[in-house]
Amino acid sequence: MKQRLLFLGPPGAGKGTQAALLCDRHGLRHLSTGDLLRAEVSAGSELGKEAESVMNRGELVSDSLVLAIVKAQLGALNGQGWLLDGFPRNVAQAEALDPLLQELNQPIEAVVLLELDDAVLIERLLSRGRDDDNEAVIRNRLVVYADKTEPLIEHYRQRGLLQSVEANGNIEAITERIEGVLA
Ligand code: ADP
């Protein structure tokens, strides 16, 4: 299976769940910028303090901060495969990632786009109950996704890397669909 992956898709599409399962089954490192940022918030670090209020509004944390986190993580991997989940989230981040991966000599092998209708997304996020999962913030995150992150679909399609997967149905069936496009 491909070893250097990127997940794209709206909040609530199941990126985190599928990424964790896939990484477990295939020995990849799961790099979720959302999880890494939440760990900083829980630890009460300076970085976490800076990120917390931005996250709770459903806005994006600064590119430089997220990029520093990703760079440190990728640099420490020693050849293990990886799956980036929640990064890049805008065109500037994608344009910063390309030269970083070139420098590491580790190009992306596939980009998986998880697709799901807004109505289902909102329902799923409301039942999750995280700090940034109330209805107003969820709507804002969907707007931010449409404005900032969706343009990346074209960015990666043009590079011939994009694979779309329907993200409805049961968890196991979706994992199999993803494995199917990455074989
Ligand atoms: P979800 O997949 O449900 O949108 P995440 O756990 O990926 O949630 O991210 C939660 C929040 O963390 C985002 O709304 C944003 O504030 C922040 N965040 C995560 N990744 C990034 C990123 N690459 N750039 C900027 N902010 C980010």
Short mmCIF file of N, CA and C and ligand atoms in Angstrom, two decimals:
data_model
loop_
_atom_site.label_atom_id
_atom_site.label_comp_id
_atom_site.label_asym_id
_atom_site.label_seq_id
_atom_site.Cartn_x
_atom_site.Cartn_y
_atom_site.Cartn_z
N MET A 1 0.83 -1.21 0.00
CA MET A 1 0.00 0.00 0.00
C MET A 1 0.87 1.26 0.00
N LYS A 2 0.31 2.32 -0.50
CA LYS A 2 1.05 3.59 -0.51
C LYS A 2 1.38 4.01 0.93
N GLN A 3 2.49 4.69 1.08
CA GLN A 3 3.07 4.92 2.41
C GLN A 3 3.08 6.37 2.88
N ARG A 4 2.85 7.30 1.93
CA ARG A 4 2.87 8.71 2.33
C ARG A 4 1.59 9.35 1.82
N LEU A 5 0.68 9.59 2.78
CA LEU A 5 -0.69 9.91 2.43
C LEU A 5 -1.16 11.20 3.05
N LEU A 6 -2.18 11.75 2.39
CA LEU A 6 -2.79 12.95 2.92
C LEU A 6 -4.31 12.76 2.85
N PHE A 7 -5.01 13.10 3.93
CA PHE A 7 -6.47 13.03 3.95
C PHE A 7 -7.05 14.43 3.81
N LEU A 8 -8.03 14.56 2.92
CA LEU A 8 -8.76 15.81 2.76
C LEU A 8 -10.24 15.51 2.99
N GLY A 9 -10.98 16.53 3.41
CA GLY A 9 -12.42 16.35 3.57
C GLY A 9 -12.92 17.25 4.66
N PRO A 10 -14.23 17.51 4.67
CA PRO A 10 -14.80 18.44 5.64
C PRO A 10 -14.74 17.90 7.07
N PRO A 11 -14.87 18.80 8.07
CA PRO A 11 -14.96 18.35 9.45
C PRO A 11 -16.16 17.41 9.59
N GLY A 12 -15.98 16.31 10.27
CA GLY A 12 -17.08 15.36 10.46
C GLY A 12 -17.12 14.26 9.43
N ALA A 13 -16.24 14.29 8.43
CA ALA A 13 -16.26 13.26 7.38
C ALA A 13 -15.66 11.95 7.87
N GLY A 14 -15.01 11.99 9.05
CA GLY A 14 -14.44 10.74 9.60
C GLY A 14 -12.96 10.59 9.30
N LYS A 15 -12.29 11.67 9.01
CA LYS A 15 -10.86 11.59 8.70
C LYS A 15 -10.08 10.99 9.87
N GLY A 16 -10.35 11.51 11.08
CA GLY A 16 -9.59 11.05 12.25
C GLY A 16 -9.78 9.56 12.50
N THR A 17 -11.03 9.11 12.44
CA THR A 17 -11.35 7.69 12.68
C THR A 17 -10.68 6.80 11.64
N GLN A 18 -10.84 7.16 10.38
CA GLN A 18 -10.28 6.33 9.31
C GLN A 18 -8.76 6.39 9.32
N ALA A 19 -8.21 7.55 9.61
CA ALA A 19 -6.76 7.69 9.62
C ALA A 19 -6.16 6.79 10.70
N ALA A 20 -6.78 6.78 11.89
CA ALA A 20 -6.26 5.97 12.99
C ALA A 20 -6.30 4.48 12.62
N LEU A 21 -7.42 4.03 12.06
CA LEU A 21 -7.55 2.62 11.67
C LEU A 21 -6.52 2.22 10.62
N LEU A 22 -6.40 3.06 9.61
CA LEU A 22 -5.50 2.76 8.51
C LEU A 22 -4.04 2.73 8.97
N CYS A 23 -3.68 3.68 9.82
CA CYS A 23 -2.29 3.74 10.31
C CYS A 23 -1.98 2.53 11.17
N ASP A 24 -2.95 2.13 11.97
CA ASP A 24 -2.79 0.94 12.79
C ASP A 24 -2.56 -0.30 11.94
N ARG A 25 -3.36 -0.45 10.92
CA ARG A 25 -3.27 -1.65 10.09
C ARG A 25 -2.05 -1.70 9.21
N HIS A 26 -1.50 -0.52 8.88
CA HIS A 26 -0.42 -0.50 7.90
C HIS A 26 0.88 0.09 8.43
N GLY A 27 0.94 0.29 9.74
CA GLY A 27 2.20 0.76 10.35
C GLY A 27 2.63 2.16 9.95
N LEU A 28 1.65 3.02 9.67
CA LEU A 28 1.98 4.40 9.32
C LEU A 28 1.86 5.29 10.56
N ARG A 29 2.56 6.41 10.54
CA ARG A 29 2.40 7.38 11.62
C ARG A 29 1.23 8.31 11.31
N HIS A 30 0.29 8.40 12.25
CA HIS A 30 -0.87 9.29 12.08
C HIS A 30 -0.50 10.68 12.58
N LEU A 31 -0.42 11.64 11.67
CA LEU A 31 -0.10 13.01 12.07
C LEU A 31 -1.33 13.88 11.90
N SER A 32 -2.05 14.07 13.01
CA SER A 32 -3.26 14.90 12.99
C SER A 32 -2.93 16.24 13.64
N THR A 33 -2.98 17.31 12.85
CA THR A 33 -2.66 18.62 13.45
C THR A 33 -3.69 18.99 14.51
N GLY A 34 -4.96 18.58 14.32
CA GLY A 34 -5.98 18.84 15.35
C GLY A 34 -5.60 18.18 16.67
N ASP A 35 -5.24 16.89 16.61
CA ASP A 35 -4.84 16.16 17.84
C ASP A 35 -3.59 16.78 18.45
N LEU A 36 -2.61 17.12 17.60
CA LEU A 36 -1.37 17.69 18.12
C LEU A 36 -1.64 19.04 18.80
N LEU A 37 -2.54 19.84 18.20
CA LEU A 37 -2.87 21.13 18.80
C LEU A 37 -3.64 20.93 20.11
N ARG A 38 -4.59 19.98 20.12
CA ARG A 38 -5.34 19.72 21.36
C ARG A 38 -4.42 19.24 22.48
N ALA A 39 -3.39 18.48 22.12
CA ALA A 39 -2.42 18.03 23.14
C ALA A 39 -1.68 19.24 23.73
N GLU A 40 -1.35 20.21 22.88
CA GLU A 40 -0.69 21.44 23.37
C GLU A 40 -1.62 22.21 24.29
N VAL A 41 -2.92 22.26 23.92
CA VAL A 41 -3.90 22.97 24.76
C VAL A 41 -3.99 22.28 26.12
N SER A 42 -4.12 20.95 26.14
CA SER A 42 -4.22 20.22 27.42
C SER A 42 -2.99 20.40 28.27
N ALA A 43 -1.83 20.45 27.61
CA ALA A 43 -0.58 20.59 28.36
C ALA A 43 -0.39 22.02 28.89
N GLY A 44 -1.23 22.95 28.40
CA GLY A 44 -1.13 24.34 28.85
C GLY A 44 0.12 25.04 28.37
N SER A 45 0.72 24.58 27.26
CA SER A 45 1.93 25.23 26.74
C SER A 45 1.60 26.60 26.14
N GLU A 46 2.64 27.40 25.90
CA GLU A 46 2.45 28.71 25.28
C GLU A 46 1.75 28.56 23.93
N LEU A 47 2.22 27.56 23.17
CA LEU A 47 1.64 27.28 21.87
C LEU A 47 0.15 26.93 22.01
N GLY A 48 -0.17 26.12 23.01
CA GLY A 48 -1.56 25.73 23.26
C GLY A 48 -2.43 26.92 23.63
N LYS A 49 -1.86 27.81 24.44
CA LYS A 49 -2.64 29.01 24.84
C LYS A 49 -2.95 29.87 23.63
N GLU A 50 -1.97 29.95 22.74
CA GLU A 50 -2.16 30.76 21.53
C GLU A 50 -3.24 30.12 20.64
N ALA A 51 -3.28 28.79 20.59
CA ALA A 51 -4.18 28.10 19.67
C ALA A 51 -5.62 27.99 20.19
N GLU A 52 -5.80 27.92 21.51
CA GLU A 52 -7.08 27.51 22.07
C GLU A 52 -8.27 28.37 21.63
N SER A 53 -8.15 29.70 21.78
CA SER A 53 -9.31 30.54 21.48
C SER A 53 -9.62 30.51 19.98
N VAL A 54 -8.57 30.44 19.17
CA VAL A 54 -8.77 30.36 17.71
C VAL A 54 -9.54 29.08 17.36
N MET A 55 -9.14 27.97 17.97
CA MET A 55 -9.81 26.69 17.70
C MET A 55 -11.26 26.73 18.16
N ASN A 56 -11.49 27.34 19.31
CA ASN A 56 -12.87 27.37 19.83
C ASN A 56 -13.80 28.27 19.04
N ARG A 57 -13.24 29.10 18.17
CA ARG A 57 -14.09 29.88 17.25
C ARG A 57 -14.27 29.16 15.92
N GLY A 58 -13.53 28.07 15.72
CA GLY A 58 -13.62 27.35 14.44
C GLY A 58 -12.78 27.98 13.36
N GLU A 59 -11.89 28.91 13.75
CA GLU A 59 -10.98 29.53 12.76
C GLU A 59 -9.71 28.69 12.65
N LEU A 60 -8.85 29.06 11.70
CA LEU A 60 -7.59 28.32 11.54
C LEU A 60 -6.48 28.96 12.38
N VAL A 61 -5.71 28.13 13.04
CA VAL A 61 -4.52 28.55 13.76
C VAL A 61 -3.50 29.04 12.72
N SER A 62 -2.54 29.90 13.13
CA SER A 62 -1.64 30.51 12.14
C SER A 62 -0.82 29.45 11.39
N ASP A 63 -0.56 29.73 10.11
CA ASP A 63 0.18 28.79 9.27
C ASP A 63 1.55 28.48 9.87
N SER A 64 2.22 29.52 10.39
CA SER A 64 3.60 29.30 10.86
C SER A 64 3.62 28.35 12.05
N LEU A 65 2.62 28.49 12.92
CA LEU A 65 2.57 27.62 14.09
C LEU A 65 2.33 26.16 13.69
N VAL A 66 1.34 25.94 12.81
CA VAL A 66 1.03 24.57 12.39
C VAL A 66 2.19 23.97 11.59
N LEU A 67 2.80 24.79 10.76
CA LEU A 67 3.90 24.30 9.94
C LEU A 67 5.08 23.87 10.82
N ALA A 68 5.35 24.62 11.86
CA ALA A 68 6.45 24.26 12.77
C ALA A 68 6.17 22.89 13.40
N ILE A 69 4.93 22.65 13.79
CA ILE A 69 4.57 21.36 14.39
C ILE A 69 4.78 20.23 13.38
N VAL A 70 4.28 20.41 12.16
CA VAL A 70 4.37 19.36 11.14
C VAL A 70 5.83 19.08 10.78
N LYS A 71 6.60 20.13 10.66
CA LYS A 71 8.00 19.99 10.28
C LYS A 71 8.75 19.16 11.31
N ALA A 72 8.53 19.47 12.57
CA ALA A 72 9.20 18.73 13.65
C ALA A 72 8.79 17.25 13.61
N GLN A 73 7.51 17.00 13.40
CA GLN A 73 7.02 15.61 13.40
C GLN A 73 7.58 14.83 12.22
N LEU A 74 7.50 15.41 11.03
CA LEU A 74 7.96 14.70 9.83
C LEU A 74 9.46 14.46 9.88
N GLY A 75 10.19 15.43 10.41
CA GLY A 75 11.64 15.34 10.46
C GLY A 75 12.12 14.22 11.37
N ALA A 76 11.25 13.79 12.31
CA ALA A 76 11.65 12.80 13.31
C ALA A 76 11.28 11.37 12.91
N LEU A 77 10.81 11.17 11.68
CA LEU A 77 10.23 9.85 11.35
C LEU A 77 11.17 8.77 10.81
N ASN A 78 12.34 9.15 10.36
CA ASN A 78 13.30 8.13 9.90
C ASN A 78 12.77 7.10 8.92
N GLY A 79 12.06 7.58 7.91
CA GLY A 79 11.65 6.65 6.85
C GLY A 79 10.33 5.93 7.07
N GLN A 80 9.74 6.02 8.26
CA GLN A 80 8.41 5.42 8.46
C GLN A 80 7.39 6.17 7.58
N GLY A 81 6.38 5.44 7.06
CA GLY A 81 5.33 6.09 6.29
C GLY A 81 4.47 6.95 7.18
N TRP A 82 3.71 7.84 6.60
CA TRP A 82 2.89 8.75 7.39
C TRP A 82 1.57 9.08 6.69
N LEU A 83 0.64 9.56 7.51
CA LEU A 83 -0.64 10.02 6.99
C LEU A 83 -0.93 11.38 7.63
N LEU A 84 -0.98 12.39 6.81
CA LEU A 84 -1.28 13.74 7.31
C LEU A 84 -2.80 13.94 7.31
N ASP A 85 -3.33 14.31 8.48
CA ASP A 85 -4.78 14.45 8.67
C ASP A 85 -5.05 15.83 9.26
N GLY A 86 -5.71 16.69 8.47
CA GLY A 86 -6.01 18.04 8.95
C GLY A 86 -4.96 19.06 8.53
N PHE A 87 -4.00 18.64 7.74
CA PHE A 87 -2.95 19.52 7.23
C PHE A 87 -2.53 19.01 5.86
N PRO A 88 -2.36 19.83 4.85
CA PRO A 88 -2.59 21.27 4.84
C PRO A 88 -4.09 21.60 4.82
N ARG A 89 -4.41 22.78 5.30
CA ARG A 89 -5.80 23.19 5.39
C ARG A 89 -6.06 24.44 4.56
N ASN A 90 -5.04 24.98 3.92
CA ASN A 90 -5.24 26.09 2.98
C ASN A 90 -4.09 26.04 1.96
N VAL A 91 -4.21 26.89 0.93
CA VAL A 91 -3.23 26.82 -0.16
C VAL A 91 -1.82 27.19 0.32
N ALA A 92 -1.73 28.17 1.23
CA ALA A 92 -0.40 28.56 1.73
C ALA A 92 0.28 27.39 2.42
N GLN A 93 -0.48 26.62 3.21
CA GLN A 93 0.11 25.46 3.89
C GLN A 93 0.55 24.40 2.88
N ALA A 94 -0.26 24.20 1.84
CA ALA A 94 0.11 23.21 0.82
C ALA A 94 1.37 23.66 0.11
N GLU A 95 1.48 24.96 -0.15
CA GLU A 95 2.67 25.46 -0.86
C GLU A 95 3.91 25.43 0.02
N ALA A 96 3.72 25.44 1.33
CA ALA A 96 4.86 25.30 2.24
C ALA A 96 5.24 23.82 2.39
N LEU A 97 4.25 22.95 2.29
CA LEU A 97 4.51 21.51 2.47
C LEU A 97 5.33 20.95 1.30
N ASP A 98 5.02 21.37 0.08
CA ASP A 98 5.70 20.81 -1.09
C ASP A 98 7.23 20.87 -0.99
N PRO A 99 7.82 22.07 -0.75
CA PRO A 99 9.29 22.11 -0.65
C PRO A 99 9.83 21.36 0.57
N LEU A 100 9.06 21.33 1.65
CA LEU A 100 9.50 20.59 2.84
C LEU A 100 9.65 19.10 2.51
N LEU A 101 8.67 18.55 1.80
CA LEU A 101 8.71 17.13 1.44
C LEU A 101 9.79 16.85 0.41
N GLN A 102 10.02 17.84 -0.45
CA GLN A 102 11.09 17.70 -1.44
C GLN A 102 12.44 17.60 -0.75
N GLU A 103 12.61 18.47 0.25
CA GLU A 103 13.85 18.49 1.03
C GLU A 103 14.06 17.15 1.73
N LEU A 104 12.99 16.58 2.24
CA LEU A 104 13.07 15.28 2.93
C LEU A 104 13.12 14.11 1.94
N ASN A 105 12.93 14.43 0.67
CA ASN A 105 12.88 13.41 -0.37
C ASN A 105 11.76 12.39 -0.11
N GLN A 106 10.60 12.92 0.30
CA GLN A 106 9.45 12.07 0.65
C GLN A 106 8.17 12.61 0.01
N PRO A 107 8.02 12.46 -1.29
CA PRO A 107 6.82 13.01 -1.94
C PRO A 107 5.53 12.32 -1.48
N ILE A 108 4.42 13.04 -1.52
CA ILE A 108 3.11 12.47 -1.24
C ILE A 108 2.80 11.43 -2.32
N GLU A 109 2.28 10.27 -1.92
CA GLU A 109 1.94 9.24 -2.90
C GLU A 109 0.46 9.24 -3.27
N ALA A 110 -0.39 9.68 -2.36
CA ALA A 110 -1.82 9.78 -2.68
C ALA A 110 -2.52 10.72 -1.72
N VAL A 111 -3.56 11.39 -2.24
CA VAL A 111 -4.42 12.26 -1.44
C VAL A 111 -5.82 11.65 -1.47
N VAL A 112 -6.35 11.32 -0.30
CA VAL A 112 -7.68 10.73 -0.22
C VAL A 112 -8.68 11.80 0.20
N LEU A 113 -9.70 12.01 -0.63
CA LEU A 113 -10.75 12.97 -0.31
C LEU A 113 -11.97 12.20 0.20
N LEU A 114 -12.34 12.43 1.48
CA LEU A 114 -13.54 11.79 2.04
C LEU A 114 -14.72 12.71 1.80
N GLU A 115 -15.74 12.20 1.11
CA GLU A 115 -16.87 13.04 0.71
C GLU A 115 -18.15 12.65 1.45
N LEU A 116 -18.84 13.68 1.98
CA LEU A 116 -20.08 13.47 2.72
C LEU A 116 -20.94 14.73 2.68
N ASP A 117 -22.28 14.56 2.66
CA ASP A 117 -23.19 15.72 2.62
C ASP A 117 -23.15 16.53 3.91
N ASP A 118 -23.36 17.86 3.75
CA ASP A 118 -23.36 18.76 4.91
C ASP A 118 -24.32 18.33 6.02
N ALA A 119 -25.53 17.88 5.64
CA ALA A 119 -26.53 17.52 6.66
C ALA A 119 -26.00 16.41 7.56
N VAL A 120 -25.36 15.42 6.97
CA VAL A 120 -24.80 14.30 7.74
C VAL A 120 -23.63 14.78 8.59
N LEU A 121 -22.83 15.66 8.02
CA LEU A 121 -21.67 16.20 8.75
C LEU A 121 -22.12 16.89 10.03
N ILE A 122 -23.11 17.77 9.89
CA ILE A 122 -23.57 18.55 11.05
C ILE A 122 -24.13 17.63 12.13
N GLU A 123 -24.91 16.65 11.71
CA GLU A 123 -25.47 15.69 12.65
C GLU A 123 -24.36 14.95 13.42
N ARG A 124 -23.35 14.48 12.70
CA ARG A 124 -22.25 13.75 13.33
C ARG A 124 -21.49 14.63 14.31
N LEU A 125 -21.20 15.87 13.90
CA LEU A 125 -20.40 16.75 14.75
C LEU A 125 -21.17 17.13 16.01
N LEU A 126 -22.49 17.34 15.86
CA LEU A 126 -23.30 17.71 17.03
C LEU A 126 -23.32 16.59 18.05
N SER A 127 -23.27 15.35 17.59
CA SER A 127 -23.33 14.23 18.54
C SER A 127 -21.97 13.97 19.17
N ARG A 128 -20.90 14.60 18.68
CA ARG A 128 -19.55 14.35 19.19
C ARG A 128 -19.27 15.14 20.47
N GLY A 129 -19.76 16.41 20.51
CA GLY A 129 -19.69 17.19 21.73
C GLY A 129 -18.33 17.69 22.18
N ARG A 130 -17.38 17.90 21.23
CA ARG A 130 -16.10 18.50 21.61
C ARG A 130 -16.33 20.00 21.86
N ASP A 131 -15.33 20.70 22.49
CA ASP A 131 -15.48 22.13 22.79
C ASP A 131 -15.86 22.96 21.57
N ASP A 132 -15.35 22.56 20.40
CA ASP A 132 -15.63 23.35 19.19
C ASP A 132 -16.74 22.70 18.35
N ASP A 133 -17.61 21.93 19.00
CA ASP A 133 -18.68 21.24 18.27
C ASP A 133 -20.09 21.75 18.59
N ASN A 134 -20.26 23.06 18.91
CA ASN A 134 -21.65 23.55 18.99
C ASN A 134 -22.05 24.08 17.62
N GLU A 135 -23.38 24.27 17.43
CA GLU A 135 -23.87 24.49 16.07
C GLU A 135 -23.26 25.71 15.37
N ALA A 136 -23.14 26.83 16.08
CA ALA A 136 -22.60 28.04 15.43
C ALA A 136 -21.15 27.82 14.99
N VAL A 137 -20.37 27.19 15.85
CA VAL A 137 -18.95 26.98 15.52
C VAL A 137 -18.83 25.96 14.38
N ILE A 138 -19.69 24.94 14.40
CA ILE A 138 -19.67 23.94 13.32
C ILE A 138 -19.94 24.62 11.98
N ARG A 139 -20.97 25.49 11.96
CA ARG A 139 -21.29 26.18 10.69
C ARG A 139 -20.09 26.99 10.23
N ASN A 140 -19.43 27.64 11.18
CA ASN A 140 -18.25 28.42 10.81
C ASN A 140 -17.14 27.52 10.27
N ARG A 141 -16.94 26.35 10.89
CA ARG A 141 -15.90 25.45 10.40
C ARG A 141 -16.21 24.96 8.98
N LEU A 142 -17.51 24.78 8.69
CA LEU A 142 -17.86 24.36 7.32
C LEU A 142 -17.61 25.49 6.32
N VAL A 143 -17.86 26.74 6.75
CA VAL A 143 -17.59 27.89 5.88
C VAL A 143 -16.08 28.00 5.65
N VAL A 144 -15.30 27.87 6.72
CA VAL A 144 -13.84 27.95 6.60
C VAL A 144 -13.35 26.82 5.69
N TYR A 145 -13.94 25.63 5.82
CA TYR A 145 -13.55 24.51 4.95
C TYR A 145 -13.80 24.87 3.48
N ALA A 146 -15.02 25.37 3.20
CA ALA A 146 -15.37 25.68 1.81
C ALA A 146 -14.46 26.77 1.24
N ASP A 147 -14.16 27.79 2.05
CA ASP A 147 -13.33 28.92 1.58
C ASP A 147 -11.87 28.55 1.43
N LYS A 148 -11.33 27.91 2.45
CA LYS A 148 -9.87 27.78 2.55
C LYS A 148 -9.36 26.41 2.11
N THR A 149 -10.10 25.36 2.47
CA THR A 149 -9.54 24.01 2.28
C THR A 149 -9.97 23.40 0.95
N GLU A 150 -11.22 23.65 0.53
CA GLU A 150 -11.70 23.03 -0.72
C GLU A 150 -10.82 23.33 -1.93
N PRO A 151 -10.22 24.53 -2.04
CA PRO A 151 -9.33 24.76 -3.20
C PRO A 151 -8.19 23.74 -3.30
N LEU A 152 -7.86 23.07 -2.21
CA LEU A 152 -6.78 22.08 -2.26
C LEU A 152 -7.16 20.86 -3.09
N ILE A 153 -8.47 20.62 -3.23
CA ILE A 153 -8.92 19.48 -4.04
C ILE A 153 -8.35 19.64 -5.45
N GLU A 154 -8.49 20.84 -6.00
CA GLU A 154 -7.97 21.13 -7.34
C GLU A 154 -6.44 21.06 -7.38
N HIS A 155 -5.82 21.61 -6.33
CA HIS A 155 -4.35 21.61 -6.21
C HIS A 155 -3.81 20.19 -6.38
N TYR A 156 -4.42 19.23 -5.69
CA TYR A 156 -3.92 17.86 -5.75
C TYR A 156 -4.46 17.08 -6.95
N ARG A 157 -5.66 17.46 -7.43
CA ARG A 157 -6.17 16.80 -8.63
C ARG A 157 -5.23 17.08 -9.81
N GLN A 158 -4.81 18.36 -9.90
CA GLN A 158 -3.91 18.74 -10.99
C GLN A 158 -2.58 18.00 -10.94
N ARG A 159 -2.18 17.60 -9.74
CA ARG A 159 -0.93 16.84 -9.62
C ARG A 159 -1.13 15.35 -9.81
N GLY A 160 -2.37 14.95 -10.11
CA GLY A 160 -2.67 13.54 -10.37
C GLY A 160 -2.68 12.67 -9.12
N LEU A 161 -2.88 13.30 -7.95
CA LEU A 161 -2.78 12.53 -6.70
C LEU A 161 -4.13 12.22 -6.06
N LEU A 162 -5.20 12.86 -6.55
CA LEU A 162 -6.47 12.80 -5.82
C LEU A 162 -7.26 11.52 -6.05
N GLN A 163 -7.75 10.93 -4.94
CA GLN A 163 -8.64 9.77 -4.97
C GLN A 163 -9.85 10.10 -4.10
N SER A 164 -11.07 10.07 -4.68
CA SER A 164 -12.26 10.38 -3.89
C SER A 164 -12.89 9.11 -3.34
N VAL A 165 -13.37 9.19 -2.10
CA VAL A 165 -14.03 8.05 -1.46
C VAL A 165 -15.31 8.53 -0.80
N GLU A 166 -16.41 7.80 -1.03
CA GLU A 166 -17.68 8.10 -0.36
C GLU A 166 -17.54 7.77 1.12
N ALA A 167 -17.85 8.75 1.99
CA ALA A 167 -17.61 8.55 3.42
C ALA A 167 -18.88 8.24 4.20
N ASN A 168 -19.92 7.72 3.52
CA ASN A 168 -21.09 7.26 4.27
C ASN A 168 -21.08 5.74 4.37
N GLY A 169 -21.87 5.21 5.35
CA GLY A 169 -21.90 3.76 5.55
C GLY A 169 -21.13 3.40 6.81
N ASN A 170 -20.89 2.11 7.03
CA ASN A 170 -20.22 1.75 8.28
C ASN A 170 -18.71 1.90 8.18
N ILE A 171 -18.10 2.02 9.35
CA ILE A 171 -16.69 2.37 9.44
C ILE A 171 -15.81 1.38 8.66
N GLU A 172 -16.07 0.09 8.85
CA GLU A 172 -15.25 -0.94 8.21
C GLU A 172 -15.37 -0.87 6.68
N ALA A 173 -16.60 -0.63 6.19
CA ALA A 173 -16.79 -0.55 4.73
C ALA A 173 -16.00 0.62 4.15
N ILE A 174 -15.98 1.72 4.88
CA ILE A 174 -15.26 2.90 4.38
C ILE A 174 -13.74 2.63 4.38
N THR A 175 -13.25 1.98 5.44
CA THR A 175 -11.82 1.63 5.48
C THR A 175 -11.46 0.80 4.25
N GLU A 176 -12.33 -0.16 3.92
CA GLU A 176 -12.03 -1.01 2.76
C GLU A 176 -12.02 -0.21 1.46
N ARG A 177 -12.96 0.75 1.36
CA ARG A 177 -12.94 1.59 0.15
C ARG A 177 -11.63 2.35 0.06
N ILE A 178 -11.17 2.87 1.19
CA ILE A 178 -9.92 3.64 1.17
C ILE A 178 -8.75 2.73 0.80
N GLU A 179 -8.70 1.56 1.40
CA GLU A 179 -7.62 0.62 1.06
C GLU A 179 -7.67 0.26 -0.42
N GLY A 180 -8.89 0.19 -0.95
CA GLY A 180 -9.04 -0.11 -2.38
C GLY A 180 -8.37 0.92 -3.27
N VAL A 181 -8.51 2.20 -2.94
CA VAL A 181 -7.92 3.22 -3.82
C VAL A 181 -6.41 3.40 -3.56
N LEU A 182 -5.91 2.83 -2.46
CA LEU A 182 -4.49 3.00 -2.14
C LEU A 182 -3.64 1.77 -2.46
N ALA A 183 -4.30 0.74 -2.98
CA ALA A 183 -3.58 -0.54 -3.19
C ALA A 183 -2.42 -0.38 -4.17
P1 ADP B 1 -12.05 18.59 12.32
O1 ADP B 1 -11.47 17.52 11.44
O2 ADP B 1 -13.26 18.11 13.05
O3 ADP B 1 -12.27 19.89 11.60
P2 ADP B 1 -9.49 18.96 13.61
O4 ADP B 1 -9.25 18.16 14.83
O5 ADP B 1 -8.77 18.60 12.36
O6 ADP B 1 -11.06 18.97 13.45
O7 ADP B 1 -9.14 20.50 13.89
C1 ADP B 1 -9.72 21.23 14.95
C2 ADP B 1 -9.25 22.69 14.92
O8 ADP B 1 -7.80 22.75 15.02
C3 ADP B 1 -9.55 23.46 13.62
O9 ADP B 1 -10.86 23.96 13.58
C4 ADP B 1 -8.46 24.56 13.65
O10 ADP B 1 -8.78 25.59 14.55
C5 ADP B 1 -7.25 23.82 14.23
N1 ADP B 1 -6.40 23.25 13.16
C6 ADP B 1 -6.18 21.91 12.92
N2 ADP B 1 -5.36 21.74 11.86
C7 ADP B 1 -5.04 23.00 11.41
C8 ADP B 1 -4.25 23.51 10.34
N3 ADP B 1 -3.60 22.69 9.49
N4 ADP B 1 -4.15 24.85 10.18
C9 ADP B 1 -4.78 25.68 11.01
N5 ADP B 1 -5.56 25.29 12.03
C10 ADP B 1 -5.70 23.96 12.25
#
